[in-house]
CSV table of C-alpha atoms in Angstrom, one decimal:
chain,number,residue,atom,x,y,z
A,1,MET,CA,9.5,34.0,-24.3
A,2,ARG,CA,6.3,33.4,-26.0
A,3,MET,CA,4.0,30.4,-25.6
A,4,SER,CA,5.4,28.8,-28.7
A,5,ASP,CA,9.0,29.1,-27.2
A,6,LEU,CA,7.8,27.6,-24.0
A,7,SER,CA,6.2,24.7,-25.8
A,8,ARG,CA,9.3,24.1,-27.9
A,9,ARG,CA,11.7,24.3,-24.9
A,10,SER,CA,9.7,22.3,-22.5
A,11,GLY,CA,8.7,19.7,-25.1
A,12,LEU,CA,5.1,20.0,-24.0
A,13,PRO,CA,2.2,20.7,-26.6
A,14,VAL,CA,0.6,24.2,-26.3
A,15,PRO,CA,-2.8,22.7,-25.2
A,16,THR,CA,-1.1,20.9,-22.3
A,17,ILE,CA,0.7,24.0,-21.1
A,18,LYS,CA,-2.7,25.9,-21.3
A,19,PHE,CA,-4.3,23.2,-19.3
A,20,TYR,CA,-1.6,23.5,-16.5
A,21,LEU,CA,-2.0,27.2,-16.6
A,22,ARG,CA,-5.8,27.0,-16.1
A,23,ALA,CA,-5.4,24.3,-13.4
A,24,GLY,CA,-3.2,26.9,-11.6
A,25,LEU,CA,-0.1,24.5,-11.6
A,26,VAL,CA,2.0,27.1,-13.4
A,27,ALA,CA,1.7,30.9,-12.7
A,28,ALA,CA,0.2,33.1,-15.4
A,29,GLY,CA,2.5,34.9,-17.8
A,30,THR,CA,2.9,38.7,-18.1
A,31,ARG,CA,0.1,39.9,-20.4
A,32,THR,CA,1.5,41.7,-23.4
A,33,ALA,CA,-1.5,41.9,-25.6
A,34,GLN,CA,-5.1,40.8,-25.8
A,35,ASN,CA,-4.3,37.2,-26.5
A,36,GLN,CA,-0.6,37.1,-25.8
A,37,ALA,CA,1.6,36.7,-22.7
A,38,ARG,CA,5.4,36.6,-22.0
A,39,TYR,CA,7.0,33.8,-20.0
A,40,ASP,CA,10.3,33.4,-18.3
A,41,GLU,CA,12.8,30.8,-17.2
A,42,CYS,CA,10.7,30.2,-14.0
A,43,HIS,CA,7.7,29.1,-16.1
A,44,LEU,CA,10.0,26.8,-18.2
A,45,ARG,CA,11.5,25.3,-15.1
A,46,ARG,CA,8.1,24.7,-13.6
A,47,LEU,CA,6.8,23.0,-16.7
A,48,ARG,CA,9.8,20.8,-16.9
A,49,LEU,CA,9.2,19.8,-13.2
A,50,ILE,CA,5.6,18.8,-14.0
A,51,ALA,CA,6.7,17.0,-17.2
A,52,ILE,CA,9.4,15.0,-15.4
A,53,LEU,CA,7.0,14.0,-12.5
A,54,THR,CA,4.2,12.9,-14.8
A,55,THR,CA,6.3,11.0,-17.3
A,56,VAL,CA,9.5,9.4,-15.8
A,57,GLY,CA,8.1,9.7,-12.3
A,58,ARG,CA,4.7,8.3,-13.4
A,59,LEU,CA,2.7,10.5,-10.9
A,60,GLY,CA,-0.9,11.5,-11.4
A,61,LEU,CA,-1.9,15.1,-11.6
A,62,ALA,CA,-3.4,15.0,-8.1
A,63,ALA,CA,-0.1,13.9,-6.7
A,64,VAL,CA,1.8,16.5,-8.7
A,65,ARG,CA,-0.6,19.2,-7.4
A,66,GLU,CA,0.1,18.2,-3.8
A,67,ILE,CA,3.9,18.2,-4.4
A,68,LEU,CA,3.8,21.6,-6.1
A,69,ALA,CA,1.8,23.1,-3.2
A,70,ALA,CA,4.5,21.8,-0.8
A,71,VAL,CA,7.3,23.2,-3.0
A,72,ASP,CA,5.5,26.6,-3.1
A,73,ASP,CA,5.1,26.7,0.7
A,74,PRO,CA,8.1,28.5,2.3
A,75,ASN,CA,7.0,27.7,5.7
A,76,LEU,CA,7.1,23.9,5.1
A,77,SER,CA,10.2,22.1,6.6
A,78,LEU,CA,12.3,19.7,4.5
A,79,VAL,CA,11.1,16.9,6.6
A,80,ARG,CA,7.5,17.7,5.8
A,81,LEU,CA,8.2,18.3,2.1
A,82,HIS,CA,9.8,14.9,2.0
A,83,GLU,CA,6.7,13.4,3.7
A,84,VAL,CA,4.5,15.0,1.1
A,85,VAL,CA,6.5,13.5,-1.8
A,86,GLY,CA,6.4,10.2,0.0
A,87,ALA,CA,2.7,10.2,0.3
A,88,ALA,CA,2.5,11.1,-3.4
A,89,LEU,CA,4.9,8.3,-4.4
A,90,PHE,CA,3.4,5.5,-2.1
A,91,ALA,CA,-0.2,6.4,-1.5
A,92,GLY,CA,-3.0,4.4,-3.4
A,93,ARG,CA,-1.3,1.0,-3.5
A,94,PRO,CA,-4.1,-1.2,-2.2
A,95,VAL,CA,-2.9,-4.4,-0.7
A,96,PRO,CA,-4.8,-7.6,-1.6
A,97,LEU,CA,-3.8,-9.3,1.6
A,98,ASP,CA,-5.5,-10.2,4.9
A,99,ASP,CA,-4.6,-8.7,8.3
A,100,GLY,CA,-2.7,-12.0,9.2
A,101,PRO,CA,0.0,-11.7,6.5
A,102,LEU,CA,0.2,-8.0,6.9
A,103,SER,CA,0.7,-8.0,10.7
A,104,ARG,CA,3.4,-10.7,10.4
A,105,ALA,CA,5.2,-8.5,7.7
A,106,GLY,CA,4.6,-5.5,10.0
A,107,ALA,CA,6.3,-7.4,13.0
A,108,THR,CA,9.3,-8.3,10.6
A,109,ILE,CA,9.7,-4.7,9.7
A,110,ASP,CA,9.3,-3.4,13.2
A,111,ARG,CA,12.2,-5.7,14.3
A,112,SER,CA,14.3,-4.7,11.4
A,113,LEU,CA,13.9,-1.0,11.9
A,114,ALA,CA,14.3,-1.2,15.6
A,115,GLY,CA,17.6,-3.1,15.0
A,116,ARG,CA,19.0,-0.1,13.0
A,117,GLY,CA,17.5,2.4,15.6
A,118,TRP,CA,15.7,4.2,12.8
A,119,TRP,CA,13.4,7.0,13.7
A,120,VAL,CA,10.4,6.7,11.4
A,121,ASP,CA,6.7,7.2,11.2
A,122,ARG,CA,5.0,3.8,11.3
A,123,HIS,CA,1.9,5.3,9.8
A,124,SER,CA,3.4,6.8,6.6
A,125,ALA,CA,2.4,5.8,3.1
A,126,GLY,CA,6.0,4.4,2.5
A,127,HIS,CA,5.7,2.2,5.6
A,128,ALA,CA,2.4,0.8,4.5
A,129,THR,CA,3.7,0.0,1.0
A,130,LEU,CA,6.7,-1.6,2.6
A,131,THR,CA,4.5,-3.8,4.7
A,132,GLY,CA,2.2,-4.8,1.8
A,133,ALA,CA,5.2,-5.7,-0.5
A,134,LEU,CA,6.9,-7.7,2.2
A,135,ALA,CA,3.7,-9.6,3.1
A,136,ALA,CA,3.4,-10.5,-0.6
A,137,VAL,CA,6.9,-11.8,-0.7
A,138,GLN,CA,6.2,-13.9,2.6
A,139,GLN,CA,3.1,-15.3,1.1
A,140,PHE,CA,5.0,-16.6,-2.0
A,141,ALA,CA,8.4,-17.5,-0.7
A,142,GLY,CA,7.1,-18.8,2.6
A,143,GLU,CA,7.6,-17.3,6.0
A,144,ALA,CA,10.6,-15.2,6.0
A,145,ASP,CA,12.5,-13.8,9.1
A,146,VAL,CA,14.2,-10.5,9.6
A,147,ALA,CA,17.2,-11.6,7.6
A,148,ILE,CA,15.3,-11.3,4.4
A,149,LEU,CA,15.4,-7.5,4.7
A,150,ALA,CA,19.1,-7.2,5.9
A,151,PRO,CA,20.7,-6.8,2.3
A,152,TYR,CA,18.1,-4.1,1.5
A,153,LEU,CA,18.6,-2.2,4.8
A,154,ASP,CA,22.4,-2.3,4.2
A,155,ALA,CA,21.9,-1.0,0.7
A,156,VAL,CA,19.7,2.0,1.7
A,157,GLU,CA,21.5,2.9,5.1
A,158,ALA,CA,24.7,4.4,3.6
A,159,LEU,CA,22.5,5.8,0.7
A,160,GLY,CA,19.8,7.4,2.9
A,161,HIS,CA,22.6,9.1,4.9
A,162,GLN,CA,24.3,10.6,1.9
A,163,GLU,CA,21.0,11.5,0.2
A,164,ALA,CA,19.7,13.3,3.4
A,165,ALA,CA,22.8,15.5,3.4
A,166,ALA,CA,22.4,16.3,-0.3
A,167,LEU,CA,18.8,17.2,0.2
A,168,ALA,CA,19.6,19.3,3.3
A,169,LYS,CA,22.3,21.2,1.1
A,170,GLN,CA,19.8,21.9,-1.6
A,171,ASP,CA,17.3,23.1,1.0
A,172,ALA,CA,19.8,25.5,2.4
A,173,GLU,CA,20.0,26.9,-1.2
A,174,SER,CA,16.1,27.0,-1.2
A,175,ASP,CA,16.0,25.0,-4.3
A,176,ARG,CA,13.0,23.0,-3.6
A,177,ALA,CA,12.2,21.9,-7.2
A,178,THR,CA,15.5,20.2,-7.3
A,179,ILE,CA,14.9,18.5,-4.1
A,180,VAL,CA,11.7,17.0,-5.4
A,181,VAL,CA,13.5,16.0,-8.7
A,182,ARG,CA,16.2,14.3,-6.7
A,183,ILE,CA,13.8,12.4,-4.5
A,184,VAL,CA,11.7,11.1,-7.3
A,185,MET,CA,14.2,10.5,-10.0
A,186,PHE,CA,16.8,8.7,-7.8
A,187,ASP,CA,14.0,6.4,-6.9
A,188,VAL,CA,13.7,5.5,-10.6
A,189,ILE,CA,17.5,5.5,-11.0
A,190,LEU,CA,17.9,3.1,-8.0
A,191,ASP,CA,15.3,0.7,-9.4
A,192,ALA,CA,16.8,0.8,-12.9
A,193,LEU,CA,20.4,0.3,-11.6
A,194,ARG,CA,19.2,-2.6,-9.4
A,195,PHE,CA,17.7,-4.2,-12.4
A,196,VAL,CA,20.9,-3.7,-14.5
A,197,ALA,CA,23.0,-5.2,-11.6
A,198,GLN,CA,20.7,-8.2,-11.4
A,199,GLU,CA,21.0,-8.5,-15.2
A,200,HIS,CA,24.8,-8.5,-15.0
A,201,PHE,CA,25.1,-11.1,-12.3
A,202,LEU,CA,22.3,-13.3,-13.8
A,203,ARG,CA,24.3,-13.4,-17.1
A,204,LEU,CA,27.4,-14.1,-15.2
A,205,GLU,CA,25.8,-17.0,-13.4
A,206,SER,CA,24.4,-18.5,-16.7
A,207,VAL,CA,27.5,-18.5,-18.8
A,208,SER,CA,29.5,-21.6,-19.6
A,209,PRO,CA,33.1,-21.6,-18.6
A,210,GLY,CA,35.1,-19.9,-21.4
A,211,GLU,CA,32.2,-17.5,-22.2
A,212,GLY,CA,32.0,-14.2,-20.3
A,213,PRO,CA,31.2,-10.5,-20.5
A,214,PRO,CA,32.9,-8.4,-23.1
A,215,GLU,CA,36.0,-6.5,-22.4
A,216,ARG,CA,33.9,-3.4,-21.3
A,217,SER,CA,30.3,-2.8,-20.8
A,218,GLY,CA,28.6,-2.7,-24.2
A,219,ARG,CA,25.7,-4.0,-26.1
A,220,GLY,CA,24.8,-7.2,-24.5
B,1,MET,CA,-12.7,-25.3,-3.8
B,2,ARG,CA,-15.5,-23.4,-5.4
B,3,MET,CA,-15.5,-19.9,-7.0
B,4,SER,CA,-16.8,-18.4,-3.8
B,5,ASP,CA,-13.9,-19.9,-1.7
B,6,LEU,CA,-11.5,-18.8,-4.4
B,7,SER,CA,-12.9,-15.3,-4.1
B,8,ARG,CA,-12.7,-15.3,-0.4
B,9,ARG,CA,-9.1,-16.7,-0.2
B,10,SER,CA,-7.7,-14.5,-3.0
B,11,GLY,CA,-9.6,-11.3,-1.8
B,12,LEU,CA,-10.7,-10.8,-5.4
B,13,PRO,CA,-14.4,-10.2,-6.2
B,14,VAL,CA,-16.0,-13.0,-8.3
B,15,PRO,CA,-16.5,-10.8,-11.4
B,16,THR,CA,-12.7,-10.0,-11.4
B,17,ILE,CA,-11.8,-13.7,-11.3
B,18,LYS,CA,-14.3,-14.4,-14.0
B,19,PHE,CA,-12.7,-11.6,-16.1
B,20,TYR,CA,-9.2,-13.2,-15.6
B,21,LEU,CA,-10.6,-16.6,-16.6
B,22,ARG,CA,-12.1,-15.3,-19.8
B,23,ALA,CA,-9.0,-13.4,-20.6
B,24,GLY,CA,-7.1,-16.6,-20.3
B,25,LEU,CA,-4.8,-15.3,-17.4
B,26,VAL,CA,-6.0,-18.2,-15.2
B,27,ALA,CA,-6.6,-21.8,-16.3
B,28,ALA,CA,-10.2,-22.9,-16.3
B,29,GLY,CA,-11.4,-25.0,-13.3
B,30,THR,CA,-12.6,-28.6,-13.5
B,31,ARG,CA,-16.3,-28.6,-14.6
B,32,THR,CA,-18.4,-30.2,-11.9
B,33,ALA,CA,-21.9,-29.1,-13.1
B,34,GLN,CA,-23.6,-27.1,-15.7
B,35,ASN,CA,-22.6,-23.9,-14.0
B,36,GLN,CA,-20.1,-24.9,-11.5
B,37,ALA,CA,-16.3,-25.7,-11.6
B,38,ARG,CA,-13.8,-26.7,-9.0
B,39,TYR,CA,-10.5,-24.8,-8.4
B,40,ASP,CA,-7.3,-25.9,-6.6
B,41,GLU,CA,-4.3,-24.3,-4.9
B,42,CYS,CA,-2.7,-23.5,-8.3
B,43,HIS,CA,-5.7,-21.4,-9.3
B,44,LEU,CA,-5.4,-19.5,-6.0
B,45,ARG,CA,-1.6,-19.0,-6.3
B,46,ARG,CA,-2.2,-17.6,-9.8
B,47,LEU,CA,-4.8,-15.2,-8.8
B,48,ARG,CA,-2.6,-14.0,-5.9
B,49,LEU,CA,0.3,-13.4,-8.3
B,50,ILE,CA,-2.0,-11.4,-10.6
B,51,ALA,CA,-3.5,-9.4,-7.6
B,52,ILE,CA,0.0,-8.6,-6.2
B,53,LEU,CA,1.4,-7.5,-9.7
B,54,THR,CA,-1.6,-5.2,-10.4
B,55,THR,CA,-1.9,-3.6,-6.9
B,56,VAL,CA,1.3,-3.4,-5.0
B,57,GLY,CA,3.3,-3.8,-8.2
B,58,ARG,CA,1.2,-1.2,-10.1
B,59,LEU,CA,1.4,-3.1,-13.4
B,60,GLY,CA,-1.1,-3.0,-16.1
B,61,LEU,CA,-2.9,-6.0,-17.4
B,62,ALA,CA,-1.0,-6.0,-20.7
B,63,ALA,CA,2.3,-6.1,-18.7
B,64,VAL,CA,0.9,-8.8,-16.4
B,65,ARG,CA,-0.1,-10.9,-19.5
B,66,GLU,CA,3.5,-10.7,-20.8
B,67,ILE,CA,4.9,-11.7,-17.5
B,68,LEU,CA,2.4,-14.7,-17.2
B,69,ALA,CA,3.3,-15.9,-20.6
B,70,ALA,CA,7.0,-15.9,-19.6
B,71,VAL,CA,6.3,-17.6,-16.3
B,72,ASP,CA,4.4,-20.4,-18.2
B,73,ASP,CA,7.1,-20.8,-20.8
B,74,PRO,CA,9.4,-23.6,-19.5
B,75,ASN,CA,11.9,-23.1,-22.3
B,76,LEU,CA,12.5,-19.5,-21.4
B,77,SER,CA,15.8,-19.0,-19.5
B,78,LEU,CA,16.0,-17.1,-16.2
B,79,VAL,CA,17.9,-14.2,-18.0
B,80,ARG,CA,15.1,-14.0,-20.6
B,81,LEU,CA,12.4,-14.1,-17.8
B,82,HIS,CA,14.2,-11.3,-16.0
B,83,GLU,CA,14.3,-9.3,-19.2
B,84,VAL,CA,10.5,-9.7,-19.7
B,85,VAL,CA,9.8,-8.6,-16.2
B,86,GLY,CA,12.1,-5.6,-16.7
B,87,ALA,CA,10.3,-4.6,-20.0
B,88,ALA,CA,7.0,-4.7,-18.1
B,89,LEU,CA,8.3,-2.6,-15.2
B,90,PHE,CA,10.2,0.0,-17.2
B,91,ALA,CA,8.5,0.3,-20.5
B,92,GLY,CA,6.3,3.1,-21.4
B,93,ARG,CA,7.9,5.9,-19.5
B,94,PRO,CA,8.2,8.6,-22.3
B,95,VAL,CA,11.0,11.0,-21.4
B,96,PRO,CA,10.2,14.7,-22.1
B,97,LEU,CA,13.8,15.6,-23.0
B,98,ASP,CA,15.8,16.4,-26.1
B,99,ASP,CA,18.6,14.3,-27.5
B,100,GLY,CA,21.2,16.5,-26.0
B,101,PRO,CA,20.6,15.9,-22.4
B,102,LEU,CA,19.8,12.2,-23.0
B,103,SER,CA,23.1,11.6,-24.8
B,104,ARG,CA,24.9,13.4,-22.0
B,105,ALA,CA,23.2,11.2,-19.4
B,106,GLY,CA,23.9,8.2,-21.6
B,107,ALA,CA,27.6,8.9,-21.7
B,108,THR,CA,27.6,9.3,-17.8
B,109,ILE,CA,25.9,5.9,-17.5
B,110,ASP,CA,28.3,4.2,-20.0
B,111,ARG,CA,31.3,5.4,-18.2
B,112,SER,CA,29.8,4.4,-14.8
B,113,LEU,CA,28.8,0.8,-15.9
B,114,ALA,CA,32.1,0.3,-17.8
B,115,GLY,CA,33.9,1.3,-14.6
B,116,ARG,CA,32.2,-1.7,-12.9
B,117,GLY,CA,32.7,-4.0,-15.8
B,118,TRP,CA,29.0,-4.8,-16.0
B,119,TRP,CA,27.7,-6.8,-18.8
B,120,VAL,CA,24.4,-5.3,-19.7
B,121,ASP,CA,22.0,-4.6,-22.6
B,122,ARG,CA,22.2,-0.9,-23.5
B,123,HIS,CA,18.9,-1.2,-25.3
B,124,SER,CA,16.8,-2.6,-22.6
B,125,ALA,CA,13.8,-0.8,-21.1
B,126,GLY,CA,15.6,-0.4,-17.8
B,127,HIS,CA,18.6,1.2,-19.4
B,128,ALA,CA,16.3,3.7,-21.2
B,129,THR,CA,14.5,4.6,-18.0
B,130,LEU,CA,17.8,5.1,-16.2
B,131,THR,CA,19.0,7.4,-18.9
B,132,GLY,CA,15.8,9.5,-18.9
B,133,ALA,CA,15.8,9.8,-15.0
B,134,LEU,CA,19.5,10.8,-14.9
B,135,ALA,CA,19.0,13.3,-17.7
B,136,ALA,CA,16.1,14.9,-15.6
B,137,VAL,CA,18.4,15.2,-12.6
B,138,GLN,CA,21.1,16.7,-14.6
B,139,GLN,CA,18.8,19.3,-16.1
B,140,PHE,CA,17.6,20.3,-12.6
B,141,ALA,CA,20.7,19.8,-10.5
B,142,GLY,CA,23.2,21.1,-13.2
B,143,GLU,CA,25.8,19.0,-15.1
B,144,ALA,CA,26.7,16.1,-13.1
B,145,ASP,CA,29.7,13.8,-13.5
B,146,VAL,CA,30.0,10.1,-13.0
B,147,ALA,CA,30.4,10.6,-9.2
B,148,ILE,CA,26.6,11.3,-9.0
B,149,LEU,CA,25.8,7.6,-9.6
B,150,ALA,CA,28.6,6.1,-7.5
B,151,PRO,CA,26.6,5.7,-4.2
B,152,TYR,CA,23.7,4.1,-6.2
B,153,LEU,CA,26.0,1.7,-7.9
B,154,ASP,CA,27.6,0.8,-4.5
B,155,ALA,CA,24.1,0.2,-3.1
B,156,VAL,CA,22.9,-2.1,-5.9
B,157,GLU,CA,26.3,-3.9,-6.6
B,158,ALA,CA,26.2,-6.1,-3.5
B,159,LEU,CA,22.4,-6.4,-3.7
B,160,GLY,CA,22.3,-7.5,-7.3
B,161,HIS,CA,24.8,-10.2,-6.6
B,162,GLN,CA,22.8,-11.6,-3.8
B,163,GLU,CA,19.6,-11.3,-5.6
B,164,ALA,CA,20.8,-13.0,-8.6
B,165,ALA,CA,21.8,-16.0,-6.5
B,166,ALA,CA,18.5,-16.1,-4.8
B,167,LEU,CA,16.7,-15.9,-8.2
B,168,ALA,CA,18.9,-18.7,-9.6
B,169,LYS,CA,18.2,-20.9,-6.6
B,170,GLN,CA,14.4,-20.3,-7.1
B,171,ASP,CA,14.9,-21.1,-10.7
B,172,ALA,CA,16.5,-24.4,-9.9
B,173,GLU,CA,13.4,-25.2,-8.0
B,174,SER,CA,11.3,-24.2,-11.0
B,175,ASP,CA,9.3,-21.8,-8.9
B,176,ARG,CA,9.0,-19.0,-11.5
B,177,ALA,CA,6.0,-17.3,-9.8
B,178,THR,CA,8.1,-16.6,-6.8
B,179,ILE,CA,10.9,-15.3,-9.0
B,180,VAL,CA,8.5,-12.7,-10.5
B,181,VAL,CA,7.2,-11.8,-7.1
B,182,ARG,CA,10.7,-11.4,-5.7
B,183,ILE,CA,11.8,-9.2,-8.6
B,184,VAL,CA,8.8,-6.9,-8.6
B,185,MET,CA,8.1,-6.7,-4.8
B,186,PHE,CA,11.8,-6.1,-3.8
B,187,ASP,CA,11.7,-3.3,-6.2
B,188,VAL,CA,8.9,-1.8,-4.1
B,189,ILE,CA,10.6,-2.8,-0.8
B,190,LEU,CA,13.9,-1.1,-1.9
B,191,ASP,CA,12.1,2.1,-2.8
B,192,ALA,CA,10.0,2.2,0.4
B,193,LEU,CA,13.2,1.5,2.5
B,194,ARG,CA,15.2,4.1,0.8
B,195,PHE,CA,12.4,6.5,1.7
B,196,VAL,CA,12.3,5.4,5.3
B,197,ALA,CA,16.1,5.7,5.7
B,198,GLN,CA,16.0,9.3,4.2
B,199,GLU,CA,13.2,10.1,6.6
B,200,HIS,CA,15.3,8.9,9.5
B,201,PHE,CA,18.5,10.8,8.5
B,202,LEU,CA,16.5,14.0,7.6
B,203,ARG,CA,14.9,13.9,11.0
B,204,LEU,CA,18.3,13.4,12.7
B,205,GLU,CA,19.7,16.4,10.7
B,206,SER,CA,16.8,18.6,11.7
B,207,VAL,CA,16.7,18.1,15.5
B,208,SER,CA,18.1,20.6,17.9
B,209,PRO,CA,20.8,19.3,20.3
B,210,GLY,CA,19.1,17.6,23.1
B,211,GLU,CA,16.2,16.3,21.0
B,212,GLY,CA,16.6,13.1,19.3
B,213,PRO,CA,15.1,9.8,18.2
B,214,PRO,CA,13.0,7.7,20.7
B,215,GLU,CA,14.8,4.9,22.5
B,216,ARG,CA,13.6,2.5,19.7
B,217,SER,CA,11.9,2.8,16.4
B,218,GLY,CA,8.3,3.7,17.0
B,219,ARG,CA,5.7,6.2,16.0
B,220,GLY,CA,7.4,9.2,14.8
């Protein structure tokens, strides 16, 4: 297809596509004339991946570049690809807290993860983000013991098991772009669904007797 | 306390605090001299809230301003405060997809939520984000039926119930800053824990027989 078709089907403006080409994020097309090249479904898929990560995924171009390099490296294991995506998702969240609150939160997390027997890198970007967020909660809600994380650990334990199996299946099919899309988009989906669930239960809590939800889910 | 103490205890530079004061995000201190004012624990707490939302929470100043206005409005119900936080968290994620994929994803979500009997606003920012992210997954992973959301709905159903109860309790205590901190920070915590759970199960899947996790959770 031509550049104009690529733009129409990806939903990206031509100058944006040209920028990604110059930046080396997308492979060059096959030259057909002095100022013309032909592109195929692989180019389209790559552009869609970049578009999804930078819009719904809210990732910066530097993070996208890291992820694409990992996607393109056939020698990188799935565990390592997952780590690269995690670094892109969680890096660069400075935490405005002192060492005291952070180390108390770190201790809570250590005990919680040890209780589940999880085998994780305590120096990953995800772990640092977890520590910062829990320290912030502890600062506002008062000291919190390990019980505070239990419902969240319950929620992600069954999920993480199923997701790891789905990612491994996709890895066996060598479909690494879909692996990245699944990791990043289900992050967004989980957040949005949690929010929707909160909304439902908050509404239920706030209604007077006699009121209630409509017969089926609809406009609220 | 003086400005310098406020800066030290909040971890924010003095110019940043002065900017928040000028922007009206933090109430003015009590004037004690021509160029001096005294601040109290309420100022400190407010600054910590802003710092947490803009760093770990990754929210922009416009979003923080909306949230603070909602926190300060005693007539706003908890359901409405939750909605404002959701708009701040989920708004402004443009989705690079055509109507076709979006309406297919929307239909999947409608059926999934109707199956749970959830009472939600189909026009909220969270719902739009959910639709965009699911459409992106469907585009890459192929058409997906309602089963794809089931593990995520399971994960958030029990969680949403518990969280709504915790938020209602905090609301009864009129502690609206902590409500906001809980909503935004547990979003981050859930994401990070999901990532950590994936990491654990991916590592388990990738080890050869005989290898395995250490005795307890530790450096990976």
